[in-house]
PDB file of C-alpha atoms in Angstrom:
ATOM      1  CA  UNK A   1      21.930  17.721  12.862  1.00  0.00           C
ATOM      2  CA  UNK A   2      19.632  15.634  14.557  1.00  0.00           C
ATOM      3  CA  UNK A   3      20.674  11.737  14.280  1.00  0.00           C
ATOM      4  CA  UNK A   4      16.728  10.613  13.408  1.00  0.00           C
ATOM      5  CA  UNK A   5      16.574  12.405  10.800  1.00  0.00           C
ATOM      6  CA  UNK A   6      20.240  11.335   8.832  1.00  0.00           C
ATOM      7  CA  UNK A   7      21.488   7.922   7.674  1.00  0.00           C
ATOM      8  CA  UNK A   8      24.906   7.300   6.938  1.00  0.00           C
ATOM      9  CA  UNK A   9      25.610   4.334   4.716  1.00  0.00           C
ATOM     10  CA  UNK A  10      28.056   1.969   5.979  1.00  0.00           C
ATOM     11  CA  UNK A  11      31.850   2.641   4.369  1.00  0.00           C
ATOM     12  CA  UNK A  12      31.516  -1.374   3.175  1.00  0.00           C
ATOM     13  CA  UNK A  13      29.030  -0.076   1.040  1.00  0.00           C
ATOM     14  CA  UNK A  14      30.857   2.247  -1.492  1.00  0.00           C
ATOM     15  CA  UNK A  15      30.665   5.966  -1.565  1.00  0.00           C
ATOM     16  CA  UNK A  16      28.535   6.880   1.548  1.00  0.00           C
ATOM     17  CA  UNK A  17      25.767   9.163   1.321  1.00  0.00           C
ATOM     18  CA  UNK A  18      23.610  10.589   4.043  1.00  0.00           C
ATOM     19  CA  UNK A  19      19.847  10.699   3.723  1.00  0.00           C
ATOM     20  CA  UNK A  20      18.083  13.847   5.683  1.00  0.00           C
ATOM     21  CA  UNK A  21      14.278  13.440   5.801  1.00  0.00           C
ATOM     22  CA  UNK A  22      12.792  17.392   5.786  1.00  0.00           C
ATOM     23  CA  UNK A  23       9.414  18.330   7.560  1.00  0.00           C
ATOM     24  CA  UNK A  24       6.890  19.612   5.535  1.00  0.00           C
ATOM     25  CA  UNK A  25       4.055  21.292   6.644  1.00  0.00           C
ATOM     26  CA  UNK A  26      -0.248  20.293   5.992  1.00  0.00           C
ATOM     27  CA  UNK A  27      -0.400  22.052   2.868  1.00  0.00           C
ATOM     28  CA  UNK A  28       2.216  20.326   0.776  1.00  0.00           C
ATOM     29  CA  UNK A  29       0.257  17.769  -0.159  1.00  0.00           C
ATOM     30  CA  UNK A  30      -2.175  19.770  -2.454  1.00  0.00           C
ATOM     31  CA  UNK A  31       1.222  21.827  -3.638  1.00  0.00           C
ATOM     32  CA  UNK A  32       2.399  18.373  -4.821  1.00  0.00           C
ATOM     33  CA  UNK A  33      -1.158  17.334  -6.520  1.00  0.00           C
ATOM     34  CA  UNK A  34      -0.935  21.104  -8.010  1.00  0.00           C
ATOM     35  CA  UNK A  35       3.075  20.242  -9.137  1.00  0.00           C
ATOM     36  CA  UNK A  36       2.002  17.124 -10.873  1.00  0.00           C
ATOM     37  CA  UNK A  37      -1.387  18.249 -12.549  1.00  0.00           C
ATOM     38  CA  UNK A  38       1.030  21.240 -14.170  1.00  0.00           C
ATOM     39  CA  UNK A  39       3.613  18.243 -15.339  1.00  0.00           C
ATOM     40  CA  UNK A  40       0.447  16.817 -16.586  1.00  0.00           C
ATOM     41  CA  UNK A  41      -0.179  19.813 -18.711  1.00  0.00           C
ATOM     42  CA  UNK A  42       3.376  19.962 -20.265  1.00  0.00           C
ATOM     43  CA  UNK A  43       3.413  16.983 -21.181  1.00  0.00           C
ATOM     44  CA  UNK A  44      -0.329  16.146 -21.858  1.00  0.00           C
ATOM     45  CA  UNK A  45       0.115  14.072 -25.138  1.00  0.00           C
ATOM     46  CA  UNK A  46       3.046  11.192 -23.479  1.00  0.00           C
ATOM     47  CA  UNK A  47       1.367  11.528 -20.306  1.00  0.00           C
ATOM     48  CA  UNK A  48      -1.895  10.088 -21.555  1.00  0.00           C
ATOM     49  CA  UNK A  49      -0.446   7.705 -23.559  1.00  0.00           C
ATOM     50  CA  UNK A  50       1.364   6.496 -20.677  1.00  0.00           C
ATOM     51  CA  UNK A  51      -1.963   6.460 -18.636  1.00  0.00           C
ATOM     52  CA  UNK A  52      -4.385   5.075 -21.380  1.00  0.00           C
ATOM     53  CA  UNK A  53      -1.714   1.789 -21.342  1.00  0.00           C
ATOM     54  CA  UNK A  54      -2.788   1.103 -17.721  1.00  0.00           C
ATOM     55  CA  UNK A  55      -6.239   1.829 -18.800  1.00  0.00           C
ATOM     56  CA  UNK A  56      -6.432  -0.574 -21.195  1.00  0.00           C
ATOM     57  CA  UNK A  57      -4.657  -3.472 -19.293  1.00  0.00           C
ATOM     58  CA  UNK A  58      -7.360  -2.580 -16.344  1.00  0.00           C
ATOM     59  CA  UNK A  59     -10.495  -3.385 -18.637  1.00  0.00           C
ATOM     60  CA  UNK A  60      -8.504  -6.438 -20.301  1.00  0.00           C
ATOM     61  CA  UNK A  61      -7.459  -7.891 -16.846  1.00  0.00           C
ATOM     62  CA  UNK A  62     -11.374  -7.234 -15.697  1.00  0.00           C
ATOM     63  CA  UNK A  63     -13.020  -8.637 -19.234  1.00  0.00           C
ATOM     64  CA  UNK A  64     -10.865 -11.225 -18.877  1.00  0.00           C
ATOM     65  CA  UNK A  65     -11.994 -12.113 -15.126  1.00  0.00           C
ATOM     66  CA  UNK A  66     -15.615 -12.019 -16.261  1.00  0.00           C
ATOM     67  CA  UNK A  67     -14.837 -14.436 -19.339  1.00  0.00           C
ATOM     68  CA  UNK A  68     -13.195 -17.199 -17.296  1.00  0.00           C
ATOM     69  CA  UNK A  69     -15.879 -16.904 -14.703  1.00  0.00           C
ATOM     70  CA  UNK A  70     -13.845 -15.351 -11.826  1.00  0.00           C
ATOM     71  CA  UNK A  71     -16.004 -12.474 -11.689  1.00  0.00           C
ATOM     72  CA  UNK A  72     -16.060 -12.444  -7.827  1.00  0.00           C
ATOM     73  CA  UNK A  73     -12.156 -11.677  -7.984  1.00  0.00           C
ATOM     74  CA  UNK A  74     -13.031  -8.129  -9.259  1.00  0.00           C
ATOM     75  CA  UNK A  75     -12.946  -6.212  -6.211  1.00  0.00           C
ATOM     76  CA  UNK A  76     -10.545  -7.827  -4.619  1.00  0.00           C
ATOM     77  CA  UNK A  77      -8.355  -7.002  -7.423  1.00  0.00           C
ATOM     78  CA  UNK A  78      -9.342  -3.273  -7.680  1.00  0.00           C
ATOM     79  CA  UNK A  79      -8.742  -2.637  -3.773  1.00  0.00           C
ATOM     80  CA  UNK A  80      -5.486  -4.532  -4.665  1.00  0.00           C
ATOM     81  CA  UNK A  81      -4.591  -1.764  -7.112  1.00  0.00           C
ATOM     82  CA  UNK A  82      -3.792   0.152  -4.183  1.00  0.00           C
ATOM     83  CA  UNK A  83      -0.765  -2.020  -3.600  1.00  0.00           C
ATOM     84  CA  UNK A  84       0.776  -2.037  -7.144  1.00  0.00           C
ATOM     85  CA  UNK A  85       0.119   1.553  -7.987  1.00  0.00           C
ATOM     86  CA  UNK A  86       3.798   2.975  -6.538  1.00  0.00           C
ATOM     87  CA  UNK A  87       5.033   0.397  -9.428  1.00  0.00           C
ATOM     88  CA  UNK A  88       2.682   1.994 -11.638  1.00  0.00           C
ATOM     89  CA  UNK A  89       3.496   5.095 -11.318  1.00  0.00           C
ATOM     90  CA  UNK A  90       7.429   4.328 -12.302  1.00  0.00           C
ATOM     91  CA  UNK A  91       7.107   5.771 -15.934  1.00  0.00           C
ATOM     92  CA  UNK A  92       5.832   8.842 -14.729  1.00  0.00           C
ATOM     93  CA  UNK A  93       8.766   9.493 -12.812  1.00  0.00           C
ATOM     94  CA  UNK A  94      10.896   9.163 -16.100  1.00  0.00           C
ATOM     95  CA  UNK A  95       8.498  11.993 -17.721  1.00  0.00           C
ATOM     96  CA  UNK A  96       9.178  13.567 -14.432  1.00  0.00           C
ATOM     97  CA  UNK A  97      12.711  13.411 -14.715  1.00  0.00           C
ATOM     98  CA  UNK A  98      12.804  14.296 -18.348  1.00  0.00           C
ATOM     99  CA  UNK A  99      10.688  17.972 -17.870  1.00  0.00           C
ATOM    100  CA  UNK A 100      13.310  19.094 -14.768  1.00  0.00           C
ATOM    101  CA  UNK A 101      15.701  18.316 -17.469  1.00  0.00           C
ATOM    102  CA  UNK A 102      14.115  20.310 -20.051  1.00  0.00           C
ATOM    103  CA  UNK A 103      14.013  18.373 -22.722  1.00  0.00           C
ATOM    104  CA  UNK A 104      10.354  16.992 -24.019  1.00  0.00           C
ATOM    105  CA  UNK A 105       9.734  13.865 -22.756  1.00  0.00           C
ATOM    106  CA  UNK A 106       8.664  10.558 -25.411  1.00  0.00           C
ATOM    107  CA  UNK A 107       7.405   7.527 -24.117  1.00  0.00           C
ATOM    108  CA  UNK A 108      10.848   5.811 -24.242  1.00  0.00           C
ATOM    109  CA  UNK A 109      11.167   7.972 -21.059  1.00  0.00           C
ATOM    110  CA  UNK A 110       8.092   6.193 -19.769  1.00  0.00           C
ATOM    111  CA  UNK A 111       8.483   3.332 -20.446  1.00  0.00           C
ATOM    112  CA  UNK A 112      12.750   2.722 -20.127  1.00  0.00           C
ATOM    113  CA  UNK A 113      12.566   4.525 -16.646  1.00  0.00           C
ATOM    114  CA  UNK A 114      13.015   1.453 -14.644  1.00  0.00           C
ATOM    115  CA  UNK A 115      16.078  -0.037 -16.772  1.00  0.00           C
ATOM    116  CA  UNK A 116      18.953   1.304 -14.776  1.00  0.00           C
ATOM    117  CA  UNK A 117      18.000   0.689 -11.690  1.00  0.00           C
ATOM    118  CA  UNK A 118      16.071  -2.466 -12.727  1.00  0.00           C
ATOM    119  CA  UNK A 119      17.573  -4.954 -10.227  1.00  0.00           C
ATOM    120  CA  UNK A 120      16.296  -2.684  -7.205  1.00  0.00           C
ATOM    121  CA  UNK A 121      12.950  -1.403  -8.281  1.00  0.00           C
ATOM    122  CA  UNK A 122      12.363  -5.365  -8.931  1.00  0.00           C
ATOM    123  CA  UNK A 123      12.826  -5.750  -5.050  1.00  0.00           C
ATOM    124  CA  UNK A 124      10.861  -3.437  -4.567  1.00  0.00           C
ATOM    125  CA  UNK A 125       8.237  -5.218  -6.604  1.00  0.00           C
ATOM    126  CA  UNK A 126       8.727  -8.518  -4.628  1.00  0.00           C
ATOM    127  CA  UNK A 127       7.867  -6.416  -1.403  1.00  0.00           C
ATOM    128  CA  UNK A 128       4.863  -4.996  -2.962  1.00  0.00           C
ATOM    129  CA  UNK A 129       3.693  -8.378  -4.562  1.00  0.00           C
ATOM    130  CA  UNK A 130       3.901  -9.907  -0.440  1.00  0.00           C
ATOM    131  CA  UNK A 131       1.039  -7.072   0.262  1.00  0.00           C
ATOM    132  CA  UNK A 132      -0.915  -7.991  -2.518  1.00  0.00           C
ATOM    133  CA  UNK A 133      -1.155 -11.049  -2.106  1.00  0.00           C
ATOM    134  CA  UNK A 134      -1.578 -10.652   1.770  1.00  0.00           C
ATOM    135  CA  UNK A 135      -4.456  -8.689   0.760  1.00  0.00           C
ATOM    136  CA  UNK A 136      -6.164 -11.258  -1.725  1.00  0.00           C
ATOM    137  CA  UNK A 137      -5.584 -14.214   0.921  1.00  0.00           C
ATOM    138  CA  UNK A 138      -7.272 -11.710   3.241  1.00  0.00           C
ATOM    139  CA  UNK A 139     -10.436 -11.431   1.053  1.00  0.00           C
ATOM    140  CA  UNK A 140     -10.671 -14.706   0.789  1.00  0.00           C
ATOM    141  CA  UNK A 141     -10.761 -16.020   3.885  1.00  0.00           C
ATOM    142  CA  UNK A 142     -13.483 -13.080   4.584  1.00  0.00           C
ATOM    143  CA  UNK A 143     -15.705 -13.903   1.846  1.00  0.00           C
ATOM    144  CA  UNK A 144     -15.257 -17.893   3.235  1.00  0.00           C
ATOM    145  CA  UNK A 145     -16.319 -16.685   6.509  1.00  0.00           C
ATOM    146  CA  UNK A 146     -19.300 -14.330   5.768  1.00  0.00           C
ATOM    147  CA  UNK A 147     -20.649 -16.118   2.659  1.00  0.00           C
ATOM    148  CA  UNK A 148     -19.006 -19.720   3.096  1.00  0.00           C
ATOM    149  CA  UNK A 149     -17.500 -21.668  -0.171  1.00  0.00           C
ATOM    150  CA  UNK A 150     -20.439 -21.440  -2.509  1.00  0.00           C
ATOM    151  CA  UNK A 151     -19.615 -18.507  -4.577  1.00  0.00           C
ATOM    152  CA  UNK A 152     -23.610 -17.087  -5.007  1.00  0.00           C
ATOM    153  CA  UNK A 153     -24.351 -15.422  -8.654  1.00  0.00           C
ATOM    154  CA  UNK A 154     -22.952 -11.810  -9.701  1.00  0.00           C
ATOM    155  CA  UNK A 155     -26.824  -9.925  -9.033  1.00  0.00           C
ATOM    156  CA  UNK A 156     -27.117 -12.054  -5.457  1.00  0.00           C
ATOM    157  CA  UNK A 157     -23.687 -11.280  -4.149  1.00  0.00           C
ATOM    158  CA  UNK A 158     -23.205  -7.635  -4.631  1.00  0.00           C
ATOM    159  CA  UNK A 159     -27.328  -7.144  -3.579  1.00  0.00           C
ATOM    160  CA  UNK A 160     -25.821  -8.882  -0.637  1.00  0.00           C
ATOM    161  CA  UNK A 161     -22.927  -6.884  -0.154  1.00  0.00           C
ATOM    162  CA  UNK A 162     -24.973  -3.854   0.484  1.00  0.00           C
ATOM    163  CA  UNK A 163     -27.871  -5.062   2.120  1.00  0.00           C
ATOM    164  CA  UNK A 164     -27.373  -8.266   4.375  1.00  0.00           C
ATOM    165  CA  UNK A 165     -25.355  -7.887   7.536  1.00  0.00           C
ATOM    166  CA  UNK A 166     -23.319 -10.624   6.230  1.00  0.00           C
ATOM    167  CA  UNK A 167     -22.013  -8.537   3.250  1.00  0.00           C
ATOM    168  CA  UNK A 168     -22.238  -5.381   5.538  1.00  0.00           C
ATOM    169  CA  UNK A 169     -19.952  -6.753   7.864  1.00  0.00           C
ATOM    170  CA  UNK A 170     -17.738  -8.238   5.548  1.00  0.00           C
ATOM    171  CA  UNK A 171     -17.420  -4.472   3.568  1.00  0.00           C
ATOM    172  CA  UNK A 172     -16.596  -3.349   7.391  1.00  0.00           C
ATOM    173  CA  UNK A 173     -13.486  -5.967   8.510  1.00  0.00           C
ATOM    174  CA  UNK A 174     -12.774  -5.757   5.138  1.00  0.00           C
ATOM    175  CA  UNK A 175     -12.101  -2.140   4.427  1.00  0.00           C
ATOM    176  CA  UNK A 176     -10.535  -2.111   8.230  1.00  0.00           C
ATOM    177  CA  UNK A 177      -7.768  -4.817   7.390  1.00  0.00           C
ATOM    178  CA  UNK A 178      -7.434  -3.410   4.065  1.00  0.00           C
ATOM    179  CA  UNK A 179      -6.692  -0.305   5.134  1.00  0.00           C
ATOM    180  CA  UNK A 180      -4.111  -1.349   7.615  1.00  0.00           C
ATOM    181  CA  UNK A 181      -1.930  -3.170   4.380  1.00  0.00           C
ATOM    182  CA  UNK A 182      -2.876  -0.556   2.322  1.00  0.00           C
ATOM    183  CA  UNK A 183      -0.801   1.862   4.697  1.00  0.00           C
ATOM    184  CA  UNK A 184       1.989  -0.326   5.767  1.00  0.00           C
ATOM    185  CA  UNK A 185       2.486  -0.692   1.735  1.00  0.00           C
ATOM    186  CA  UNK A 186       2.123   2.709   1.447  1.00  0.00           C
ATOM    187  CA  UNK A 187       4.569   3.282   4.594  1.00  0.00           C
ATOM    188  CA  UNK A 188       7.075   1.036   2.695  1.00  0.00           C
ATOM    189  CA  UNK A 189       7.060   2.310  -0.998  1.00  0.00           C
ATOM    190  CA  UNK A 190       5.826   6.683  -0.947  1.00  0.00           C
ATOM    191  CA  UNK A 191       9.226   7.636  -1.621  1.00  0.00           C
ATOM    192  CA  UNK A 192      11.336   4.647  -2.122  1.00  0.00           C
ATOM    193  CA  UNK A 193      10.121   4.096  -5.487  1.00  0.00           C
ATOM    194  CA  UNK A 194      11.784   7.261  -6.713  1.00  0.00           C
ATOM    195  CA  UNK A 195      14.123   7.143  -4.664  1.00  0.00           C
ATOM    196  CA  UNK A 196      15.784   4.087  -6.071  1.00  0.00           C
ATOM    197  CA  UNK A 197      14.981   5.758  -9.735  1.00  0.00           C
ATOM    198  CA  UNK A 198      16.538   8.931  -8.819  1.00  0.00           C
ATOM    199  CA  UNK A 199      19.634   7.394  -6.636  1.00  0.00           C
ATOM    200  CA  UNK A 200      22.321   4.385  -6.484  1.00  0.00           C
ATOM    201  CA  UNK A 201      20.602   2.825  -3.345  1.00  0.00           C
ATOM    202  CA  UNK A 202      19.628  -0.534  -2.160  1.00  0.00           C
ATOM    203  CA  UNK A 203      15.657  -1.558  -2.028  1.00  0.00           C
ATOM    204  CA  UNK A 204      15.887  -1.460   2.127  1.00  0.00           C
ATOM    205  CA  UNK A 205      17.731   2.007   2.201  1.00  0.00           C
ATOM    206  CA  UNK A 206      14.424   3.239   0.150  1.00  0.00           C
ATOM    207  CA  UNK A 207      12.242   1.612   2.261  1.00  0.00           C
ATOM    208  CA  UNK A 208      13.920   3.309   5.249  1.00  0.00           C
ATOM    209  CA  UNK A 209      13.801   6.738   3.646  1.00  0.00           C
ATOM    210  CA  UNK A 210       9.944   6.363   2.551  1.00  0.00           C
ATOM    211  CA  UNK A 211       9.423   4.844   6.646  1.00  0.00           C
ATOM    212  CA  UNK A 212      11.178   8.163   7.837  1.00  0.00           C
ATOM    213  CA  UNK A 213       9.499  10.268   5.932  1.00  0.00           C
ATOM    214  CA  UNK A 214       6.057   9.010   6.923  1.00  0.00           C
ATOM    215  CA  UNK A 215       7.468   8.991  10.646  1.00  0.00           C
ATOM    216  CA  UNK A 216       8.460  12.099  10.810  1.00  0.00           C
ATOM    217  CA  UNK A 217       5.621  13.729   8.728  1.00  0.00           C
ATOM    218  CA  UNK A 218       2.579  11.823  10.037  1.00  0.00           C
ATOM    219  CA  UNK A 219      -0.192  13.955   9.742  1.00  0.00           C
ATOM    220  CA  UNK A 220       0.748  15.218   5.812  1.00  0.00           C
ATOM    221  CA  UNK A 221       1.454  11.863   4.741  1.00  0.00           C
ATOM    222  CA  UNK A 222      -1.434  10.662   6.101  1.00  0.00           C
ATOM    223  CA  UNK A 223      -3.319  13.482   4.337  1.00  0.00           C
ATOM    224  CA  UNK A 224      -1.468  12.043   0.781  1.00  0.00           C
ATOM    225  CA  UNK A 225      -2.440   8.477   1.528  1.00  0.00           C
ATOM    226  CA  UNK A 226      -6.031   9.959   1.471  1.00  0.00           C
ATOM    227  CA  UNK A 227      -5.864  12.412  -1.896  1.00  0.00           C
ATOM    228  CA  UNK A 228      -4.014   9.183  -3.263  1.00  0.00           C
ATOM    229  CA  UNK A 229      -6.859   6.593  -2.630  1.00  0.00           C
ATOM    230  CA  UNK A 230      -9.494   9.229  -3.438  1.00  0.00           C
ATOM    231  CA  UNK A 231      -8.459   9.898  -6.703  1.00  0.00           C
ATOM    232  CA  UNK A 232      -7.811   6.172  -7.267  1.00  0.00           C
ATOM    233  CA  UNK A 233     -11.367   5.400  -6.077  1.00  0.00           C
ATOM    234  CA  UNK A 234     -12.595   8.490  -8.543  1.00  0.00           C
ATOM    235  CA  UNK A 235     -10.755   6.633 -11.158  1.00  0.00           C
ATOM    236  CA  UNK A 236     -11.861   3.202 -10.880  1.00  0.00           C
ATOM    237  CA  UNK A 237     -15.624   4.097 -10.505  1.00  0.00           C
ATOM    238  CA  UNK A 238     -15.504   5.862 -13.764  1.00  0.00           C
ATOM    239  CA  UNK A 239     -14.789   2.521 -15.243  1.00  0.00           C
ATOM    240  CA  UNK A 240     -10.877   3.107 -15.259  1.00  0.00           C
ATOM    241  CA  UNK A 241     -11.176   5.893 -18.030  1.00  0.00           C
ATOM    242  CA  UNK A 242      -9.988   8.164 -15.251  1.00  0.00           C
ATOM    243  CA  UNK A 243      -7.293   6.838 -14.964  1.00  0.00           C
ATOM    244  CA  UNK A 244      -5.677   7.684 -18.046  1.00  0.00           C
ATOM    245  CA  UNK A 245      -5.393  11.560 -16.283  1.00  0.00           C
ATOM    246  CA  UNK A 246      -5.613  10.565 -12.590  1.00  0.00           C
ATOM    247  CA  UNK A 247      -2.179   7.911 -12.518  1.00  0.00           C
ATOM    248  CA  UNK A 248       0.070  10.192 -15.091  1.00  0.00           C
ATOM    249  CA  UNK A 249      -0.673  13.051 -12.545  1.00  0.00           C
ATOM    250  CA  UNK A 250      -0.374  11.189  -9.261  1.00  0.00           C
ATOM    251  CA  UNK A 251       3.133   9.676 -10.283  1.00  0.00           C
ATOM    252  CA  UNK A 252       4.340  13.552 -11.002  1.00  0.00           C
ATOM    253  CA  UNK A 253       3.321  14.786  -7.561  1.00  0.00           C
ATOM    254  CA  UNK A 254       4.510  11.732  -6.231  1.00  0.00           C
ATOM    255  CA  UNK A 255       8.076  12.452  -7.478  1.00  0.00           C
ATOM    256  CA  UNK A 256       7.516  16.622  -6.470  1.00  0.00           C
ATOM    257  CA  UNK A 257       6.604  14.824  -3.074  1.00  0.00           C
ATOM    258  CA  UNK A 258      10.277  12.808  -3.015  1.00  0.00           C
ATOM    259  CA  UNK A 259      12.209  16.076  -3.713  1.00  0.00           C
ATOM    260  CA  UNK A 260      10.259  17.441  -1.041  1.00  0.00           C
ATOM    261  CA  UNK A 261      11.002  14.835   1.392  1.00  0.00           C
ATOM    262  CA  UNK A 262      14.309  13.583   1.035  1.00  0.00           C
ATOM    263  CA  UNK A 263      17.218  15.092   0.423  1.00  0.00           C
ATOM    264  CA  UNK A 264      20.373  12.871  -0.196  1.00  0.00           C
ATOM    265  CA  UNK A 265      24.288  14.068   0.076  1.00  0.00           C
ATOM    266  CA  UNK A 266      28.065  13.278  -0.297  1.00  0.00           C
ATOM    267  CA  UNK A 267      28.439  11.638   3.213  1.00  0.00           C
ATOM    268  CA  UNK A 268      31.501  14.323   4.110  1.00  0.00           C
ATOM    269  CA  UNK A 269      34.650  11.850   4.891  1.00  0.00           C
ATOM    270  CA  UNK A 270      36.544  12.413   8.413  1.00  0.00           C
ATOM    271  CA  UNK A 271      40.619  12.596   7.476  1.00  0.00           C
ATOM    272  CA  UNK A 272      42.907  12.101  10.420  1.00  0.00           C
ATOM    273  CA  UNK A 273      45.740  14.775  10.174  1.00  0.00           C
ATOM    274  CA  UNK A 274      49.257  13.946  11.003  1.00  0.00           C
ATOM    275  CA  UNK A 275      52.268  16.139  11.721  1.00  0.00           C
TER     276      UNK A 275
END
């Protein structure tokens, strides 16, 4: 089997396994999106309990932006969600877990997923926290350079926004550089997130399986990067109530989309025979 597509774990670090990305072809991206909307629909009461959690920590987080005055932090902080949503998504991958094993899934499921692999997915949230905050130093330093340090009132900036070349311009770099962390995070975390919930692996060997797995499947993945912010964007505009359906379902076909992509084995052991 090809080398590039297998990773042996050193024999330092316990029992060895071998990681074998698969290709998959343009049209398992909507399979996966079909996979979790039918999770969705076994599971309909947990699942939106799970998503109407996130909902109502979005519209807290933004009410409480708006109270302390910080209102020009909002959409910074909603293009952020782009970078925390793989973290999100972690209790649906418990529900996930709990359907394949045919048993009905409770929100202990949801919300207990992380616990035995807490140590690793917390890794993972350090890397994810670096892009986020990458991406909020970014916006500042934009909004500094198209609109200077005097932060104009709500009405004036986003009129600007859409109607100045100043705020035209900045929406352009903006969404450009954006888009560039957005995919490196996404690069980083598509399957390493369940990986690490569904395996006994280290933070970096789940990066390297989610990097393979975009390597070798460019085009589909790309294809899921843009179902994945489309639905997010469909989600937000709708003043997060979306959400409650649109993240539940996303983190299902986001786990259909690991057992798609990675398939992880025994490594076999090499005996020496004698006599």
């Amino acid at each position: 089997m090809n080398a590039a597509t297998e990773k042996s774990r050193d024999a330092s670090a316990g029992p060895g396994v071998k990681i074998t990305i698969q290709p998959v072809g343009m049209e398992r991206p909507r399979a996966w999106l079909a996979a979790g909307i039918e999770d969705f629909r076994q599971a309909a009461v947990v699942s939106l309990a799970y998503g109407m959690f996130w909902v109502g920590l979005s519209i807290a987080v933004t009410v409480g932006a708006i109270y302390l005055g910080l209102w020009h932090w909002l959409l910074p902080l909603v293009a952020g969600f782009m970078f925390i949503g793989p973290l999100v998504a972690v209790g649906s991958y418990g529900i996930s877990r709990a359907l394949e094993a045919s048993r009905a899934p409770h929100l202990g499921d949801a919300f207990g997923a992380w616990r035995p692999h807490a140590g690793q997915l917390a890794m993972m949230g350090v890397m994810m926290m670096i892009f986020f905050l990458a991406w909020i130093r970014v916006a500042t330093l934009l909004f500094a350079l198209f609109f200077g340090f005097e932060v104009p009132s709500p009405t004036d900036l986003y009129a600007a926004l859409l109607t100045t070349p100043q705020g035209l311009g900045m929406i352009a770099v903006g969404t450009v550089l954006g888009s560039i962390l957005a995919f490196g995070a996404f690069a980083i975390s598509v399957v390493a997130i369940p990986t690490l919930m569904d395996q006994d692996l280290t933070f970096m060997e789940g990066i390297e399986a989610s990097i393979r797995s975009v390597s070798r499947n460019f085009r589909p993945m790309l294809l899921w990067a843009a179902i994945l912010t489309g639905c997010v964007l469909v989600g937000v505009l709708t003043f997060y109530i979306g959400l409650a359906l649109i993240l539940p379902v996303l983190g299902f076909a986001s786990w259909h989309a690991y057992e798609d992509l990675v398939v992880i084995k025994p490594r076999e052991e090499k005996h020496d025979l004698h006599g």
